[in-house]
mmCIF file of C-alpha atoms in Angstrom:
data_model
loop_
_atom_site.group_PDB
_atom_site.id
_atom_site.type_symbol
_atom_site.label_atom_id
_atom_site.label_comp_id
_atom_site.label_asym_id
_atom_site.label_seq_id
_atom_site.Cartn_x
_atom_site.Cartn_y
_atom_site.Cartn_z
ATOM 1 C CA UNK A 1 0.000 0.000 0.000
ATOM 2 C CA UNK A 2 1.258 3.435 -0.945
ATOM 3 C CA UNK A 3 2.124 5.678 1.999
ATOM 4 C CA UNK A 4 3.405 9.244 1.952
ATOM 5 C CA UNK A 5 4.887 11.266 4.799
ATOM 6 C CA UNK A 6 5.732 14.949 4.805
ATOM 7 C CA UNK A 7 8.642 16.365 6.774
ATOM 8 C CA UNK A 8 10.297 19.743 7.237
ATOM 9 C CA UNK A 9 10.324 22.862 9.420
ATOM 10 C CA UNK A 10 7.011 23.861 10.944
ATOM 11 C CA UNK A 11 7.882 27.517 11.586
ATOM 12 C CA UNK A 12 9.349 30.050 9.183
ATOM 13 C CA UNK A 13 9.934 33.785 9.197
ATOM 14 C CA UNK A 14 8.649 36.039 6.407
ATOM 15 C CA UNK A 15 10.927 36.083 3.321
ATOM 16 C CA UNK A 16 12.428 32.662 4.129
ATOM 17 C CA UNK A 17 12.196 29.601 1.874
ATOM 18 C CA UNK A 18 9.806 26.779 2.710
ATOM 19 C CA UNK A 19 11.384 23.368 2.059
ATOM 20 C CA UNK A 20 9.373 20.186 2.541
ATOM 21 C CA UNK A 21 10.123 16.575 1.703
ATOM 22 C CA UNK A 22 7.686 13.767 1.006
ATOM 23 C CA UNK A 23 8.967 10.247 1.639
ATOM 24 C CA UNK A 24 7.129 7.559 -0.275
ATOM 25 C CA UNK A 25 6.850 3.915 0.719
ATOM 26 C CA UNK A 26 5.078 1.077 -1.027
ATOM 27 C CA UNK A 27 5.744 2.547 -4.464
ATOM 28 C CA UNK A 28 8.695 3.673 -6.544
ATOM 29 C CA UNK A 29 8.898 7.225 -7.848
ATOM 30 C CA UNK A 30 10.670 5.974 -10.950
ATOM 31 C CA UNK A 31 8.011 3.518 -12.061
ATOM 32 C CA UNK A 32 4.535 4.086 -13.382
ATOM 33 C CA UNK A 33 2.771 7.067 -14.840
ATOM 34 C CA UNK A 34 2.292 8.943 -11.622
ATOM 35 C CA UNK A 35 1.961 12.571 -10.683
ATOM 36 C CA UNK A 36 3.703 13.600 -7.455
ATOM 37 C CA UNK A 37 1.722 16.556 -6.155
ATOM 38 C CA UNK A 38 1.622 19.116 -3.389
ATOM 39 C CA UNK A 39 -1.640 20.596 -2.107
ATOM 40 C CA UNK A 40 -2.098 23.013 0.764
ATOM 41 C CA UNK A 41 -5.056 23.834 2.980
ATOM 42 C CA UNK A 42 -5.755 26.953 4.981
ATOM 43 C CA UNK A 43 -8.926 28.317 6.627
ATOM 44 C CA UNK A 44 -8.748 31.365 4.356
ATOM 45 C CA UNK A 45 -8.284 29.688 0.972
ATOM 46 C CA UNK A 46 -9.414 26.118 1.580
ATOM 47 C CA UNK A 47 -7.693 23.455 -0.535
ATOM 48 C CA UNK A 48 -5.232 24.840 -3.087
ATOM 49 C CA UNK A 49 -3.342 22.747 -5.618
ATOM 50 C CA UNK A 50 0.314 23.842 -5.745
ATOM 51 C CA UNK A 51 1.774 21.702 -8.517
ATOM 52 C CA UNK A 52 3.185 18.354 -9.505
ATOM 53 C CA UNK A 53 6.212 16.584 -10.842
ATOM 54 C CA UNK A 54 5.429 13.860 -13.360
ATOM 55 C CA UNK A 55 7.320 10.551 -13.384
ATOM 56 C CA UNK A 56 9.217 11.797 -16.468
ATOM 57 C CA UNK A 57 10.627 14.661 -14.403
ATOM 58 C CA UNK A 58 8.442 17.328 -15.979
ATOM 59 C CA UNK A 59 6.754 19.688 -13.544
ATOM 60 C CA UNK A 60 3.882 22.124 -13.638
ATOM 61 C CA UNK A 61 2.625 24.633 -11.135
ATOM 62 C CA UNK A 62 -0.370 26.716 -10.184
ATOM 63 C CA UNK A 63 0.133 30.051 -11.966
ATOM 64 C CA UNK A 64 -0.641 31.882 -8.721
ATOM 65 C CA UNK A 65 2.516 30.379 -7.178
ATOM 66 C CA UNK A 66 4.613 29.550 -10.220
ATOM 67 C CA UNK A 67 7.225 32.261 -9.735
ATOM 68 C CA UNK A 68 8.048 30.945 -6.244
ATOM 69 C CA UNK A 69 7.606 27.166 -6.492
ATOM 70 C CA UNK A 70 9.848 24.250 -7.395
ATOM 71 C CA UNK A 71 8.859 20.576 -7.105
ATOM 72 C CA UNK A 72 11.567 18.001 -7.674
ATOM 73 C CA UNK A 73 11.936 14.240 -7.442
ATOM 74 C CA UNK A 74 14.850 12.256 -5.976
ATOM 75 C CA UNK A 75 14.386 8.693 -7.179
ATOM 76 C CA UNK A 76 17.480 7.482 -5.298
ATOM 77 C CA UNK A 77 15.817 8.365 -1.994
ATOM 78 C CA UNK A 78 12.239 7.718 -3.182
ATOM 79 C CA UNK A 79 11.347 11.239 -2.124
ATOM 80 C CA UNK A 80 10.006 14.366 -3.729
ATOM 81 C CA UNK A 81 10.252 17.885 -2.433
ATOM 82 C CA UNK A 82 8.620 21.300 -2.432
ATOM 83 C CA UNK A 83 10.409 24.623 -2.290
ATOM 84 C CA UNK A 84 8.473 27.868 -1.929
ATOM 85 C CA UNK A 85 10.503 31.058 -1.772
ATOM 86 C CA UNK A 86 9.803 34.432 -0.148
ATOM 87 C CA UNK A 87 7.067 33.151 2.141
ATOM 88 C CA UNK A 88 4.560 35.441 3.854
ATOM 89 C CA UNK A 89 1.849 34.894 6.442
ATOM 90 C CA UNK A 90 -0.469 34.027 3.540
ATOM 91 C CA UNK A 91 1.573 30.840 3.003
ATOM 92 C CA UNK A 92 0.634 29.527 6.456
ATOM 93 C CA UNK A 93 -1.197 26.259 5.818
ATOM 94 C CA UNK A 94 -1.204 22.506 6.174
ATOM 95 C CA UNK A 95 0.841 21.116 3.293
ATOM 96 C CA UNK A 96 -0.024 17.711 1.845
ATOM 97 C CA UNK A 97 1.930 15.573 -0.578
ATOM 98 C CA UNK A 98 -0.009 13.187 -2.771
ATOM 99 C CA UNK A 99 0.356 10.648 -5.560
ATOM 100 C CA UNK A 100 -2.008 10.878 -8.471
ATOM 101 C CA UNK A 101 -2.667 9.310 -11.825
ATOM 102 C CA UNK A 102 -4.160 10.739 -14.999
ATOM 103 C CA UNK A 103 -7.681 10.101 -13.701
ATOM 104 C CA UNK A 104 -7.018 12.150 -10.530
ATOM 105 C CA UNK A 105 -3.841 14.194 -10.844
ATOM 106 C CA UNK A 106 -4.552 16.016 -7.581
ATOM 107 C CA UNK A 107 -4.022 12.811 -5.631
ATOM 108 C CA UNK A 108 -5.327 9.322 -5.013
ATOM 109 C CA UNK A 109 -3.093 8.750 -2.003
ATOM 110 C CA UNK A 110 -2.334 11.573 0.421
ATOM 111 C CA UNK A 111 0.133 12.109 3.250
ATOM 112 C CA UNK A 112 -0.987 13.095 6.736
ATOM 113 C CA UNK A 113 -0.013 16.718 6.174
ATOM 114 C CA UNK A 114 2.351 19.085 7.928
ATOM 115 C CA UNK A 115 1.454 22.462 9.387
ATOM 116 C CA UNK A 116 3.749 25.274 8.304
ATOM 117 C CA UNK A 117 3.382 28.601 10.078
ATOM 118 C CA UNK A 118 4.958 31.815 8.799
ATOM 119 C CA UNK A 119 5.402 34.360 11.556
ATOM 120 C CA UNK A 120 7.939 36.943 12.601
ATOM 121 C CA UNK B 1 -9.634 29.574 -12.936
ATOM 122 C CA UNK B 2 -12.623 27.248 -12.768
ATOM 123 C CA UNK B 3 -14.740 27.993 -9.708
ATOM 124 C CA UNK B 4 -16.312 25.001 -7.984
ATOM 125 C CA UNK B 5 -19.411 25.838 -5.935
ATOM 126 C CA UNK B 6 -20.853 23.314 -3.510
ATOM 127 C CA UNK B 7 -24.286 23.273 -1.904
ATOM 128 C CA UNK B 8 -25.230 23.034 0.839
ATOM 129 C CA UNK B 9 -22.304 24.212 2.963
ATOM 130 C CA UNK B 10 -23.626 22.186 5.872
ATOM 131 C CA UNK B 11 -25.844 19.125 5.871
ATOM 132 C CA UNK B 12 -27.307 17.684 9.076
ATOM 133 C CA UNK B 13 -28.427 14.124 8.427
ATOM 134 C CA UNK B 14 -30.067 11.379 10.489
ATOM 135 C CA UNK B 15 -28.129 8.123 10.743
ATOM 136 C CA UNK B 16 -29.360 5.621 8.187
ATOM 137 C CA UNK B 17 -30.891 8.319 5.983
ATOM 138 C CA UNK B 18 -29.578 9.416 2.577
ATOM 139 C CA UNK B 19 -27.505 12.534 1.953
ATOM 140 C CA UNK B 20 -26.778 14.468 -1.194
ATOM 141 C CA UNK B 21 -24.176 17.137 -2.012
ATOM 142 C CA UNK B 22 -24.137 19.221 -5.177
ATOM 143 C CA UNK B 23 -21.191 20.715 -6.988
ATOM 144 C CA UNK B 24 -21.359 23.161 -9.883
ATOM 145 C CA UNK B 25 -18.412 24.269 -11.988
ATOM 146 C CA UNK B 26 -18.109 27.655 -13.686
ATOM 147 C CA UNK B 27 -17.193 25.932 -16.983
ATOM 148 C CA UNK B 28 -17.825 22.534 -18.519
ATOM 149 C CA UNK B 29 -15.484 19.877 -17.149
ATOM 150 C CA UNK B 30 -15.546 17.770 -20.329
ATOM 151 C CA UNK B 31 -11.962 17.644 -21.595
ATOM 152 C CA UNK B 32 -10.884 17.294 -25.214
ATOM 153 C CA UNK B 33 -10.249 13.570 -24.662
ATOM 154 C CA UNK B 34 -13.955 13.128 -23.870
ATOM 155 C CA UNK B 35 -13.414 12.476 -20.170
ATOM 156 C CA UNK B 36 -14.744 14.546 -17.276
ATOM 157 C CA UNK B 37 -12.211 14.846 -14.482
ATOM 158 C CA UNK B 38 -14.484 15.524 -11.553
ATOM 159 C CA UNK B 39 -13.624 13.862 -8.252
ATOM 160 C CA UNK B 40 -14.963 13.814 -4.711
ATOM 161 C CA UNK B 41 -12.860 13.800 -1.549
ATOM 162 C CA UNK B 42 -13.798 13.109 2.053
ATOM 163 C CA UNK B 43 -11.952 14.714 4.955
ATOM 164 C CA UNK B 44 -12.735 13.282 8.360
ATOM 165 C CA UNK B 45 -11.890 15.415 11.425
ATOM 166 C CA UNK B 46 -8.133 15.615 11.914
ATOM 167 C CA UNK B 47 -7.426 13.540 8.807
ATOM 168 C CA UNK B 48 -6.082 14.291 5.337
ATOM 169 C CA UNK B 49 -8.433 14.250 2.359
ATOM 170 C CA UNK B 50 -9.325 10.810 1.039
ATOM 171 C CA UNK B 51 -10.360 10.076 -2.541
ATOM 172 C CA UNK B 52 -13.885 8.664 -2.826
ATOM 173 C CA UNK B 53 -14.985 9.102 -6.453
ATOM 174 C CA UNK B 54 -13.119 9.917 -9.677
ATOM 175 C CA UNK B 55 -14.323 10.793 -13.192
ATOM 176 C CA UNK B 56 -17.818 11.593 -11.924
ATOM 177 C CA UNK B 57 -18.956 8.143 -10.847
ATOM 178 C CA UNK B 58 -16.064 5.720 -10.305
ATOM 179 C CA UNK B 59 -15.525 4.592 -6.730
ATOM 180 C CA UNK B 60 -11.896 4.459 -5.649
ATOM 181 C CA UNK B 61 -10.446 1.307 -4.130
ATOM 182 C CA UNK B 62 -11.952 0.452 -0.751
ATOM 183 C CA UNK B 63 -14.770 3.001 -0.896
ATOM 184 C CA UNK B 64 -18.113 1.580 0.311
ATOM 185 C CA UNK B 65 -20.830 1.231 -2.311
ATOM 186 C CA UNK B 66 -23.160 3.512 -0.335
ATOM 187 C CA UNK B 67 -21.193 6.357 -1.971
ATOM 188 C CA UNK B 68 -22.114 7.200 -5.553
ATOM 189 C CA UNK B 69 -21.483 10.050 -7.952
ATOM 190 C CA UNK B 70 -23.395 11.362 -10.927
ATOM 191 C CA UNK B 71 -23.667 14.348 -13.210
ATOM 192 C CA UNK B 72 -22.352 15.796 -16.425
ATOM 193 C CA UNK B 73 -20.967 19.012 -17.877
ATOM 194 C CA UNK B 74 -21.125 21.518 -15.033
ATOM 195 C CA UNK B 75 -23.448 19.873 -12.503
ATOM 196 C CA UNK B 76 -22.474 16.976 -10.279
ATOM 197 C CA UNK B 77 -23.823 15.171 -7.222
ATOM 198 C CA UNK B 78 -22.387 12.975 -4.506
ATOM 199 C CA UNK B 79 -24.901 10.710 -2.791
ATOM 200 C CA UNK B 80 -24.619 8.627 0.330
ATOM 201 C CA UNK B 81 -27.419 6.049 0.376
ATOM 202 C CA UNK B 82 -27.447 5.481 4.150
ATOM 203 C CA UNK B 83 -25.317 7.736 6.298
ATOM 204 C CA UNK B 84 -23.159 6.088 8.945
ATOM 205 C CA UNK B 85 -21.404 7.729 11.895
ATOM 206 C CA UNK B 86 -17.999 7.352 10.195
ATOM 207 C CA UNK B 87 -19.200 9.523 7.295
ATOM 208 C CA UNK B 88 -19.013 12.678 9.415
ATOM 209 C CA UNK B 89 -16.579 15.166 7.907
ATOM 210 C CA UNK B 90 -16.165 17.634 5.089
ATOM 211 C CA UNK B 91 -16.669 16.660 1.453
ATOM 212 C CA UNK B 92 -14.975 18.403 -1.455
ATOM 213 C CA UNK B 93 -15.428 18.253 -5.182
ATOM 214 C CA UNK B 94 -12.368 18.921 -7.319
ATOM 215 C CA UNK B 95 -11.716 19.287 -11.034
ATOM 216 C CA UNK B 96 -8.703 18.040 -12.947
ATOM 217 C CA UNK B 97 -9.912 19.044 -16.399
ATOM 218 C CA UNK B 98 -8.548 22.549 -16.747
ATOM 219 C CA UNK B 99 -5.386 24.047 -15.343
ATOM 220 C CA UNK B 100 -5.022 25.043 -12.542
ATOM 221 C CA UNK B 101 -6.878 22.277 -10.752
ATOM 222 C CA UNK B 102 -9.356 23.657 -8.238
ATOM 223 C CA UNK B 103 -11.491 22.543 -5.298
ATOM 224 C CA UNK B 104 -14.921 23.389 -3.955
ATOM 225 C CA UNK B 105 -15.236 25.153 -0.620
ATOM 226 C CA UNK B 106 -16.430 21.999 1.130
ATOM 227 C CA UNK B 107 -19.693 20.678 2.570
ATOM 228 C CA UNK B 108 -19.784 19.681 6.213
ATOM 229 C CA UNK B 109 -21.786 16.515 6.888
ATOM 230 C CA UNK B 110 -22.972 16.199 10.455
ATOM 231 C CA UNK B 111 -25.313 13.909 12.316
ATOM 232 C CA UNK B 112 -28.583 15.336 13.641
#
């Protein structure tokens, strides 16, 4: 069974870079036509799709975040990561990693989520 | 961006009774390949979202058959035939047809 687990700092200051890692077990990032996605959830904006990295290594991002986001895959560690630069309080949210397929790119299997707070 | 609007925002239901949630998109969700990428997620209290239904009416692995989805174009419905206590939570529709992918605001299902 596919399992995903987010990890990273839970508290950042404004202007810092958010860096999260998703460790995948029960599946290989280098096999299959899968989308490795990040989604965040806040009381203000609800669920917001951030972007994905496809198994080929191609990535795509929500235009609202595109200038600040990078999603990358490390097949040697079976992990994928999210980097979001120049964070503000508006980036405070629970961040989820997920694995999707063509039928549901946003995610069929989701991690437990990690709360990231941006505060000075 | 496609706006997904759910109704109602809150739905009190008696155990064993049916429940229904509607989702309307601001544009047709039929993609050029002929498929409609409309999914439903369930989020129980303190838990991450869980996929229930994909492409309008297909139940994901392990999802009980009391959950069903229907609809076409811009109007979609999630139905629970007989609500159980474990169904309490927030339900979201989400579209994967047009970029960027978007979610509804959520419908809270609670027991009367």
